[in-house]
Coordinates of C-alpha atoms in Angstrom, one line a residue:
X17 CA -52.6 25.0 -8.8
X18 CA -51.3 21.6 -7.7
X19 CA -48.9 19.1 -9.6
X20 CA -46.4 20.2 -11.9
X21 CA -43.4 18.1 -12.1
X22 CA -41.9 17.7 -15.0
X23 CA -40.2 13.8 -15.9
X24 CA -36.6 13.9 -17.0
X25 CA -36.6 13.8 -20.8
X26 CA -40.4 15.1 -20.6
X27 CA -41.5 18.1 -22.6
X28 CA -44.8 18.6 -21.0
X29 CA -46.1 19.1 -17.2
X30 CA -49.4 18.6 -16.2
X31 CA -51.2 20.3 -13.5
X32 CA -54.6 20.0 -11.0
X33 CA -56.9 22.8 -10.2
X34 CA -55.9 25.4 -11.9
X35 CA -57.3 29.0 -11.2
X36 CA -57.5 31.2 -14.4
X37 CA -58.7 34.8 -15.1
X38 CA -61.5 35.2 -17.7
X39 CA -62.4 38.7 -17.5
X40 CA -61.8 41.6 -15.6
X41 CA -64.1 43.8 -14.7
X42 CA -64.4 47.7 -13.9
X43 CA -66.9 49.0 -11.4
X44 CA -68.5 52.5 -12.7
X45 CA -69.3 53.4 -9.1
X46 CA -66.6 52.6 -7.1
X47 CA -63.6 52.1 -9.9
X48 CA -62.6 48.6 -8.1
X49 CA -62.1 45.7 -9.8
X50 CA -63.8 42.4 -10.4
X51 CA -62.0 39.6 -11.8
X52 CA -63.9 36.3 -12.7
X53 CA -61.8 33.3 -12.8
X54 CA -62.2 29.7 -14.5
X55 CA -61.4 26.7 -12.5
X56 CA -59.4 23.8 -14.2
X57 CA -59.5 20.4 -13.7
X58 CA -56.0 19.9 -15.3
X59 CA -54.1 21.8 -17.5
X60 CA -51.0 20.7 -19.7
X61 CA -48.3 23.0 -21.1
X62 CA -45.6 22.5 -22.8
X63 CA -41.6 23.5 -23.5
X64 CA -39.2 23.6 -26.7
X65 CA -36.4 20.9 -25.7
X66 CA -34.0 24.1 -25.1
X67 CA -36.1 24.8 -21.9
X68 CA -38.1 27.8 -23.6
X69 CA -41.8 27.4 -23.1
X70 CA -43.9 26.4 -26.3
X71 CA -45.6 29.8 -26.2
X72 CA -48.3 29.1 -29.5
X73 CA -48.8 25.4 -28.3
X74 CA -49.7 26.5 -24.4
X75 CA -52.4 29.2 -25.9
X76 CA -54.0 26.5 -27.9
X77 CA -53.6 24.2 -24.8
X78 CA -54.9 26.3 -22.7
X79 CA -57.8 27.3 -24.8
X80 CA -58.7 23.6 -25.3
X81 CA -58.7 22.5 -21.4
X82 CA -61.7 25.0 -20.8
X83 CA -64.1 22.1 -22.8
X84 CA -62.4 19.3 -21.7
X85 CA -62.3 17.4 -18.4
X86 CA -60.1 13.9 -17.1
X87 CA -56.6 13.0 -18.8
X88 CA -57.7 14.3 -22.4
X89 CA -55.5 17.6 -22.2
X90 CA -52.4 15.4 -21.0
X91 CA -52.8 13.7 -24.1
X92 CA -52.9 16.6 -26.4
X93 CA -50.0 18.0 -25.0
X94 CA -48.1 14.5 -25.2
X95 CA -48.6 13.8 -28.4
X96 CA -48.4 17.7 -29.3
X97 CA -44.4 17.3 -28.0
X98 CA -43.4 15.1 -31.1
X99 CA -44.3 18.0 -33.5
X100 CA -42.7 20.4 -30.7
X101 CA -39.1 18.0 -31.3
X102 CA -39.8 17.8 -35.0
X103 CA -39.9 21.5 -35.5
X104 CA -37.0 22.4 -32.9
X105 CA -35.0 19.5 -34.5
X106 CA -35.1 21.0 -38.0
X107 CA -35.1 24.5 -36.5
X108 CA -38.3 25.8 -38.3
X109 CA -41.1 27.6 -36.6
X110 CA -44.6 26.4 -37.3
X111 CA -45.7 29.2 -40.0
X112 CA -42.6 27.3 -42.1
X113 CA -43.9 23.7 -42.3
X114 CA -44.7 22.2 -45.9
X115 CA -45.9 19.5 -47.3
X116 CA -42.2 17.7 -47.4
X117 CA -42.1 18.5 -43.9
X118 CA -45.0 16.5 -42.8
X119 CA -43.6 13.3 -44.9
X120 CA -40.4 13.7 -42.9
X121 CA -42.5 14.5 -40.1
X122 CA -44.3 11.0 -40.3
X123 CA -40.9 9.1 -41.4
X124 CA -39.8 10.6 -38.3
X125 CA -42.5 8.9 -36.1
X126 CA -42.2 5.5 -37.5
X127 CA -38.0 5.2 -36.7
X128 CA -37.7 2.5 -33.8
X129 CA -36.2 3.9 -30.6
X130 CA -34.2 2.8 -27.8
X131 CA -36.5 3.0 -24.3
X132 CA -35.0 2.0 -20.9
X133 CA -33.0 -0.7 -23.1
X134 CA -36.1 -2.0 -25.0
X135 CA -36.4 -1.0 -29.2
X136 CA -40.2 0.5 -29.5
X137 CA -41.8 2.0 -32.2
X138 CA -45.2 3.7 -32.8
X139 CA -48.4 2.2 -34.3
X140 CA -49.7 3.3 -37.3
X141 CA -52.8 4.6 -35.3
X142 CA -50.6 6.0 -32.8
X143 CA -49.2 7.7 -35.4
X144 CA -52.4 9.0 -37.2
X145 CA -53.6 10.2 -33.7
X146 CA -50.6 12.8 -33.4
X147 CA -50.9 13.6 -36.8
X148 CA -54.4 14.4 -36.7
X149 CA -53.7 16.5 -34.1
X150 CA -50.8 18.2 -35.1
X151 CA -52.9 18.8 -38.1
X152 CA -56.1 20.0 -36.4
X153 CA -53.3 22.8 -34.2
X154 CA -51.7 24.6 -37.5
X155 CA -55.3 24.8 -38.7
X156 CA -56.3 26.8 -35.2
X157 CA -53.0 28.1 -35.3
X158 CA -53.7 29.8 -38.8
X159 CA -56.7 30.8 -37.9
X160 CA -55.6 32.8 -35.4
X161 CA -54.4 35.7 -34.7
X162 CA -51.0 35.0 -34.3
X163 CA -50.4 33.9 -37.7
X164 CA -49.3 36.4 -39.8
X165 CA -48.2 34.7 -43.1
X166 CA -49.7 36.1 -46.2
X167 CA -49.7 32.4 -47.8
X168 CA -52.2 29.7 -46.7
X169 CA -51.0 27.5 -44.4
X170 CA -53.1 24.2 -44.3
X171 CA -55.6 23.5 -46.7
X172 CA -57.2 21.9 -49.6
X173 CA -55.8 21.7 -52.7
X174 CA -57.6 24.3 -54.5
X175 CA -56.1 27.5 -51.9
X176 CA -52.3 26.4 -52.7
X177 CA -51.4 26.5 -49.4
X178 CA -48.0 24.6 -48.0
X179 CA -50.1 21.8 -46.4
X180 CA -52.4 20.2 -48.2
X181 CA -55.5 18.7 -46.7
X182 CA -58.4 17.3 -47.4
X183 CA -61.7 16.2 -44.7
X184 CA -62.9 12.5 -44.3
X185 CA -65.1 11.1 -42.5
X186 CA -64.5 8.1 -39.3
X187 CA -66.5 5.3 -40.4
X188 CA -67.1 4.3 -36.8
X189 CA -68.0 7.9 -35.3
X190 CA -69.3 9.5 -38.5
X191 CA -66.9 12.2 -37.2
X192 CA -65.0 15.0 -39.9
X193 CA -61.3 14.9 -39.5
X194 CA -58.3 16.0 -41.2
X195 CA -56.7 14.0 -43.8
X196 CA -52.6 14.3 -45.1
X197 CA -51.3 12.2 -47.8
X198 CA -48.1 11.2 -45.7
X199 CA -50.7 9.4 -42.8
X200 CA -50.2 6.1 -42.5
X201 CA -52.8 3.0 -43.4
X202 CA -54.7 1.6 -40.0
X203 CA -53.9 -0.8 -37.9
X204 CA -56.2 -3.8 -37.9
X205 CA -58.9 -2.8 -35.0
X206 CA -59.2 -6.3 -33.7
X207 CA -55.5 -6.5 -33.3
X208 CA -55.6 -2.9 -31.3
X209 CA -58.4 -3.9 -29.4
X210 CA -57.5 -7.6 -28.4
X211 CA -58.9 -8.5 -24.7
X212 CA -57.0 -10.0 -22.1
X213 CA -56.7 -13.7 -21.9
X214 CA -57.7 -15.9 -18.6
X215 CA -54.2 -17.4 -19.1
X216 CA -52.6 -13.9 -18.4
X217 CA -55.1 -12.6 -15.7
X218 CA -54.3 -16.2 -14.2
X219 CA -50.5 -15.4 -14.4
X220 CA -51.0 -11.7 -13.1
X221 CA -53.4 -12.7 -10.3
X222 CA -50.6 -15.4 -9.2
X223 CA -47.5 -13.1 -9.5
X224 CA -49.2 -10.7 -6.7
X225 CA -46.3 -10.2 -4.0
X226 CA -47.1 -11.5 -0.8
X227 CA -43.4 -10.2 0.8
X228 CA -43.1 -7.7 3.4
X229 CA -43.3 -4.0 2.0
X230 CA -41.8 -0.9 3.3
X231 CA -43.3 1.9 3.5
X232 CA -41.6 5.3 1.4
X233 CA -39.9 7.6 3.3
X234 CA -40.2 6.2 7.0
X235 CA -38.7 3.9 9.4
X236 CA -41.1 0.8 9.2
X237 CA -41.6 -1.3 12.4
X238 CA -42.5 -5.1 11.7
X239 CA -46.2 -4.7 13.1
X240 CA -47.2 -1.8 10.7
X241 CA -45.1 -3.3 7.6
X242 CA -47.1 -6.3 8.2
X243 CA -50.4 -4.0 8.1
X244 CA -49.4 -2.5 4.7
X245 CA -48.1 -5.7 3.2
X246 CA -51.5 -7.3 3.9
X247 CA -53.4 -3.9 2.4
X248 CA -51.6 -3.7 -0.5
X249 CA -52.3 -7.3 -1.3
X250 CA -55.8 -6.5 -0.7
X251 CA -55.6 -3.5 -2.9
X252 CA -53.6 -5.3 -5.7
X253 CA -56.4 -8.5 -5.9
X254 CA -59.2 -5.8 -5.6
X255 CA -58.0 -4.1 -8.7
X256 CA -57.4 -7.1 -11.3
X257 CA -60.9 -8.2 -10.1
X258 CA -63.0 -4.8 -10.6
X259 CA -60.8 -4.4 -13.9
X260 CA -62.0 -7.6 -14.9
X261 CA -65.5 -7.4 -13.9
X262 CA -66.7 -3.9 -14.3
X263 CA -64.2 -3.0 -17.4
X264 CA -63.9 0.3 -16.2
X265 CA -60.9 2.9 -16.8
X266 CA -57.8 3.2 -15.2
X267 CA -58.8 6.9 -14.1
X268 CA -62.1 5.7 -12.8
X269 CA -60.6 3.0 -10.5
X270 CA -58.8 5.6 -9.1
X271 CA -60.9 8.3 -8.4
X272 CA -64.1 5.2 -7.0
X273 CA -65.7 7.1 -4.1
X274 CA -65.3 5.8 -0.9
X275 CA -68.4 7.4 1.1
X276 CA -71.1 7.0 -1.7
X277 CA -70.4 3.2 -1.9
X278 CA -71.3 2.6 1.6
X279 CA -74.9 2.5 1.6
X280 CA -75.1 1.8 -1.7
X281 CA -73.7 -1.8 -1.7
X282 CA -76.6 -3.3 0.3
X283 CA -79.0 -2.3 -2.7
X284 CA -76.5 -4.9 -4.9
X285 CA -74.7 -2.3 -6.5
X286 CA -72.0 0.1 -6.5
X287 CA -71.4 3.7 -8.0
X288 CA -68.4 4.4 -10.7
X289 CA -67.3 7.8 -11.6
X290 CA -68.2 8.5 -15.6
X291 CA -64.8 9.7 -17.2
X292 CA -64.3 11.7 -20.4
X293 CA -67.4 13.5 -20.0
X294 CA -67.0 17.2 -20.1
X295 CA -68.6 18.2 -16.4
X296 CA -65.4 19.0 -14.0
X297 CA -67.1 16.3 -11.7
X298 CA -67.4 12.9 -12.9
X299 CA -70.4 11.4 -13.1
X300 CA -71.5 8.6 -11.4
X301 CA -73.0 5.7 -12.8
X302 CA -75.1 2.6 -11.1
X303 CA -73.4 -0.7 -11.4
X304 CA -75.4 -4.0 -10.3
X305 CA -73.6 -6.7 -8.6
X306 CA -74.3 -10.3 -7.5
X307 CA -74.2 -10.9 -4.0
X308 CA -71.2 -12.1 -4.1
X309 CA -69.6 -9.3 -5.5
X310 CA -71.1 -7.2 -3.8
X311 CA -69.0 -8.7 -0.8
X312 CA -65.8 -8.7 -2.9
X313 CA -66.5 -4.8 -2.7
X314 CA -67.3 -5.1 1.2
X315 CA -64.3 -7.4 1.8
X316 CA -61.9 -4.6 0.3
X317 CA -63.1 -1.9 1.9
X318 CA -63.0 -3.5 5.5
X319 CA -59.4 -4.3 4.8
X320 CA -59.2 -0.6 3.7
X321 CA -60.6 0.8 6.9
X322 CA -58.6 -1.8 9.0
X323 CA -55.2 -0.4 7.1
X324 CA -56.1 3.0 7.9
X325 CA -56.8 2.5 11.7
X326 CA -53.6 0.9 12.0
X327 CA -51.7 4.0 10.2
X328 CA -53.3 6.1 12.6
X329 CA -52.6 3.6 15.9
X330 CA -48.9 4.2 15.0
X331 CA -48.9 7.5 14.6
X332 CA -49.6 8.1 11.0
X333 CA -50.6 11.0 9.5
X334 CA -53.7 10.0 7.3
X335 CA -56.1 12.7 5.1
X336 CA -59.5 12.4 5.0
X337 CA -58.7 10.6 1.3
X338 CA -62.3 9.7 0.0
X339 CA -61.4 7.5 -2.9
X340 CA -61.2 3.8 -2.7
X341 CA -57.2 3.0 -3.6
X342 CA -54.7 4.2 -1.3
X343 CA -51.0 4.6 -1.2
X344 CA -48.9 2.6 1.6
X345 CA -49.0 5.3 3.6
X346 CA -52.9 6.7 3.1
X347 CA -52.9 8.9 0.6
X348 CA -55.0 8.9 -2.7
X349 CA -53.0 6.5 -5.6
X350 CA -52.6 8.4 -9.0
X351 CA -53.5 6.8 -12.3
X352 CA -49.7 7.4 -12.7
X353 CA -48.9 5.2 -9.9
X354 CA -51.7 2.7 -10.7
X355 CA -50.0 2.0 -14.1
X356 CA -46.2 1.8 -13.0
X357 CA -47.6 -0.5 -10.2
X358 CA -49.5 -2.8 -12.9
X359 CA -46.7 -3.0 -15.4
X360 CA -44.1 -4.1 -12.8
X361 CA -47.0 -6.7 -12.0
X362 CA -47.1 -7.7 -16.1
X363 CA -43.1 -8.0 -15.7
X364 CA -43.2 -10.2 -12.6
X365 CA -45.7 -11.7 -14.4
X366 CA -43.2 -12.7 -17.5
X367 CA -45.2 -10.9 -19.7
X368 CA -43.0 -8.0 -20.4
X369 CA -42.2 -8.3 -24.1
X370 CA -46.3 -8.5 -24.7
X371 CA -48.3 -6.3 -25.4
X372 CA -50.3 -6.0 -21.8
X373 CA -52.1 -3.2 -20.2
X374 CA -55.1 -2.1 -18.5
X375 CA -57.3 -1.0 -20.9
X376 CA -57.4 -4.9 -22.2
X377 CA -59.6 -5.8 -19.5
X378 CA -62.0 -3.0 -20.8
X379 CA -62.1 -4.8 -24.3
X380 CA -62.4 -8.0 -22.5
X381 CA -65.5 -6.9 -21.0
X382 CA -67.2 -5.5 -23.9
X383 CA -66.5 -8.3 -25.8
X384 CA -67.9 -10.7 -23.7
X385 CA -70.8 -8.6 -22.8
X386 CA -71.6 -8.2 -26.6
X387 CA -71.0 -12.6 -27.0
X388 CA -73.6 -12.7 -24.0
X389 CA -76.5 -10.8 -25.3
X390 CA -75.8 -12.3 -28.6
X391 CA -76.1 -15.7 -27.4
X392 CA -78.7 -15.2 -25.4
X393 CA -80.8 -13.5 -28.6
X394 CA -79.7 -16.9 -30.2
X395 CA -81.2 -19.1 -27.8
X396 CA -84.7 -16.9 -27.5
X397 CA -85.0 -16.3 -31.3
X398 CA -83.5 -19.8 -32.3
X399 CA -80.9 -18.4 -34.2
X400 CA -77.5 -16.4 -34.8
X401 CA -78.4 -12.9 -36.6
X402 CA -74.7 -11.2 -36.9
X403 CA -76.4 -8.6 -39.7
X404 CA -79.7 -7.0 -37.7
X405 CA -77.8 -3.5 -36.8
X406 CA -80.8 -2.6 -34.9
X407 CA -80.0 -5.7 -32.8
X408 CA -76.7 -4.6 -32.1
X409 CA -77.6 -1.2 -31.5
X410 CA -79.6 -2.1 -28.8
X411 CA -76.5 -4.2 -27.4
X412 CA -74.6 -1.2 -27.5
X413 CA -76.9 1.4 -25.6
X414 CA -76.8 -1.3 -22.9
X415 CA -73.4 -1.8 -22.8
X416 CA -72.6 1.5 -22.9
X417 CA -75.1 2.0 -19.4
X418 CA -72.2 0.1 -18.0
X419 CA -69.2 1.4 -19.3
X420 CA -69.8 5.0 -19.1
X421 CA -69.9 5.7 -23.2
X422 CA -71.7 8.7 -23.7
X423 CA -72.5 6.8 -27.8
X424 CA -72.3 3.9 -28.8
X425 CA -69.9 5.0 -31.9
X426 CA -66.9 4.1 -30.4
X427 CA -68.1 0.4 -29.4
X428 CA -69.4 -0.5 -33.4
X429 CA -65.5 -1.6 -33.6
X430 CA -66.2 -4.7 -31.0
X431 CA -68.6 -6.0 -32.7
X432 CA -66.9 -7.6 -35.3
X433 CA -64.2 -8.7 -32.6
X434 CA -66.7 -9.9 -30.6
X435 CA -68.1 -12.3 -33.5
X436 CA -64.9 -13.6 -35.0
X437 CA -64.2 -15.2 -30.8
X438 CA -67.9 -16.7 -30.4
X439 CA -68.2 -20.3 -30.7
X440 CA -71.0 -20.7 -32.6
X441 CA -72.0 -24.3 -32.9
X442 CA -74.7 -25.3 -30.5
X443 CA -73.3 -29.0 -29.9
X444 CA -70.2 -26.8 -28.1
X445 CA -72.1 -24.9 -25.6
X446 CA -72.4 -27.8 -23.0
X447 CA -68.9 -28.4 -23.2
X448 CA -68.3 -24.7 -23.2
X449 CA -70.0 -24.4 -20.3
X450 CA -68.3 -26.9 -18.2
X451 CA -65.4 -25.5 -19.3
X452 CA -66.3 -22.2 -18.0
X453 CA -67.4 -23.6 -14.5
X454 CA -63.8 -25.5 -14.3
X455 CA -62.2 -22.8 -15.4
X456 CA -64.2 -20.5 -12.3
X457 CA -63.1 -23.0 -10.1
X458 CA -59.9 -23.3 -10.4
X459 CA -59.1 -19.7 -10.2
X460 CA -61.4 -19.5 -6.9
X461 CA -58.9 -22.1 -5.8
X462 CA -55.8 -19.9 -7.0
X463 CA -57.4 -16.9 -5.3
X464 CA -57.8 -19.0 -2.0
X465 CA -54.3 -19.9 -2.2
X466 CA -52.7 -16.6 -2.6
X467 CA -55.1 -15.6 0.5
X468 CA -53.3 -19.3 2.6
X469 CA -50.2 -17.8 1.7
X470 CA -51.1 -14.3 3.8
X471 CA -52.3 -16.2 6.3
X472 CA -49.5 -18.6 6.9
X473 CA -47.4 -15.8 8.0
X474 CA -49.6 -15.3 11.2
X475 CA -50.7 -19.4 11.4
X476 CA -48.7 -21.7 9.7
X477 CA -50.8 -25.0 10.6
X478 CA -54.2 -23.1 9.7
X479 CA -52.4 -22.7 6.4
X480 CA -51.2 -25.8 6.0
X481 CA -54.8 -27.4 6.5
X482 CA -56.1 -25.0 4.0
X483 CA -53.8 -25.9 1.5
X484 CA -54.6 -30.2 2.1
X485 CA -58.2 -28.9 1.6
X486 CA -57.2 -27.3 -1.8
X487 CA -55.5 -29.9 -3.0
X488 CA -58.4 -31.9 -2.3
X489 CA -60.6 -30.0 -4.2
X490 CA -58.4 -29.3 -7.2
X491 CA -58.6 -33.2 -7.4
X492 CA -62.5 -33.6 -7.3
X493 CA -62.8 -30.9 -10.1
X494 CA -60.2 -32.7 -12.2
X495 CA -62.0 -35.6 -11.7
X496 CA -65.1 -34.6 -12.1
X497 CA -64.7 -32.3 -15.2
X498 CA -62.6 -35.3 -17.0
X499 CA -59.2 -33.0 -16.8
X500 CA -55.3 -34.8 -17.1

């Protein structure tokens, strides 16, 4: 079992690998015993705020991680805690809740709180997303056989019981869930699913430190600082660009295979593990790439190697980490990390009071993907259809061939966001275009001055000519795309 530390404040602690007994067996022959064992990928459980563990909620927990795979049982057991505080807060036990309590429950939820300074409060989805959950656990909670009440628990109407239910159906996944009169209305989808701007990639990409970096826990001599300040620039540009290219999850950067990649890149392409699937081993799934980008890949994974040698020259000690993001001192980068690394990024940035995060670049590439093929249908068939659903499904099922969906359910919801940000009017699309080419090279400009910048440290008059140069060209596009 590896992991396991809890957060200050944190009712929850998630662990890797776990080992656990299924059955035991009893030889008739010999008398010895054979115990078979389940492997884990991760494994969440759970405490009262007192310290206790949550007994009830770890059996479910536990029960649940067998059929699941990635960061899925993390979030059970997260949003699982509010109930957990709910419950210990109003010292009841589970078999006590009512229908009051699940009002109070919700009116709970939607109070602001304080956070590191900043007043937050939940979404109306966020909050149907616990409840559902909490909802779906008393139902397997009364159903098993720890419950022990002789009145109903959670149903429909007709059984009496103290929570009353009843089952509706997603309009997006066709999927049965349970429904309580104290959830809250949706949020607008488009507004949950907005993609990131070019304006705030722009402003991310540019905020990238350049500054000499220490490395944790060691004495850092000026030649190796120098090697990890230049990696983890490398590593930082690498990850806005795949994010905005590829549209793949946060756990998926992370876990990219390093060995897999290397022949595979000459073919134009490059393998990205499939997450949320159910098999303990991601899945890995065939990405094309230009030739260009195919070099982007190539590019990071020389400066990767590079990094690594020079850990070892000084005496590092490096594993045998086959992933493609390291730390600053070799070891595999956790989704954890990845995330507190990319919201100090959206702060330098100056985007800390927006609402910014990673999975925007995912909904930034399926929108656009979706805008493509439709406008692409549009110049083929001569027109704009946004009602043929058996046009759109076949967008989907391509789509989804590059974003790892195992169904295209869960992408019906950009559709509609995807149409509402198309420009539609034929005149446009000229001027669209040029804008789109300006726009490329301006932020291939950007890029190569964030790169002068690295290189300035080691020549200064190189740097200085590559920065004339830019100017240069900044002023032939301006000119020649008619920009103040």
């Amino acid at each position: 079992m590896k992991g396991g530390k809890l957060m200050r404040g944190q009712l929850f602690t998630t662990y890797d690998s776990v080992l656990l007994p299924s059955y035991i067996r009893i030889s008739n022959v010999a008398g010895e015993l054979s115990v078979q064992t389940n492997e884990l990928a991760k494994l969440a459980l759970t405490i009262w705020p007192d310290g206790r563990p949550c007994a009830i909620v770890n059996y479910w927990l536990t029960e649940q991680a067998l059929n699941l795979t990635g960061d899925s049982i993390t979030t059970y057991a997260s949003q699982l805690t509010h109930l957990i505080k709910f419950c210990h807060n109003n010292k009841k036990n589970f078999h006590e809740l009512n229908d009051q309590d699940i009002f109070d429950f919700v009116r709970q939820m939607k109070t602001p709180t304080i956070l590191a300074g900043k007043r937050k409060r939940a979404s109306n989805n966020q909050i149907r997303q616990i409840l559902k959950l909490s909802l779906r656990f008393l139902m397997w909670f009364q159903n098993s056989k720890i419950y022990f009440s002789d009145r109903i628990l959670i149903g429909t109407a007709e059984v009496n019981a103290k929570i009353t239910i009843t089952w509706k159906q997603s309009s997006y996944t066709r999927a049965r869930y349970i429904h309580h009169m104290a959830m809250p209305p949706k949020n607008s989808q488009i507004r949950e699913k907005s993609p990131i701007s070019n304006e705030v990639i722009t402003s991310l990409e540019n905020s990238i430190p350049i500054d000499p970096t220490t490395s944790n826990g060691y004495k850092t001599e000026q030649p190796i600082k120098n090697y990890i300040t230049d990696y983890l620039y490398e590593r930082r540009t690498f990850c806005l660009w795949i994010f905005k290219r590829s549209g793949l999850r946060p756990a998926e950067l992370t876990e990219i295979p390093v060995d897999e990649n290397r022949d595979h890149l000459s073919s134009g392409a490059i393998l990205l593990p499939t997450k949320k699937t159910r098999n303990s081993k991601p899945i890995l799934r065939t990405f094309y790439l230009s030739m260009s980008e195919g070099s982007r890949v190539a590019r990071y994974l020389r400066a990767r190697s590079a990094f690594l040698a020079n850990l070892k020259k000084h005496g590092r000690v490096v594993s045998g980490s086959n992933v493609f993001l390291l730390t600053n001192n070799g070891q595999q980068l956790t989704r954890l990390a990845l995330t507190k690394e990319f919201q100090r990024l959206v702060t330098r940035a100056g985007h800390a009071n927006q609402k910014v995060c990673m999975s925007m670049f995912r909904h930034r590439f399926i929108t656009k993907e979706i805008q493509l093929y439709l406008k692409e249908f549009s110049i083929t068939q001569d027109r704009y259809d946004f009602s043929d659903d058996v046009l759109f499904q076949s967008i989907l099922k391509r789509i989804a061939t590059k974003t790892g969906h195992k169904s295209i359910r869960s992408l019906w919801s950009y559709i509609n966001l995807a149409i509402n940000d198309l420009f539609i009017f034929a005149e446009a699309d000229e001027l669209i275009e040029q804008n789109n080419l300006y726009t490329e090279g301006m932020q291939l400009s950007a890029s190569l001055r964030r790169t002068t910048k690295v290189v300035a440290r080691r020549n200064k008059s190189l740097a200085d000519e590559i920065q004339t140069d830019l100017n240069n060209f900044e002023a032939l596009m301006k000119k020649l795309f008619r920009k103040a």
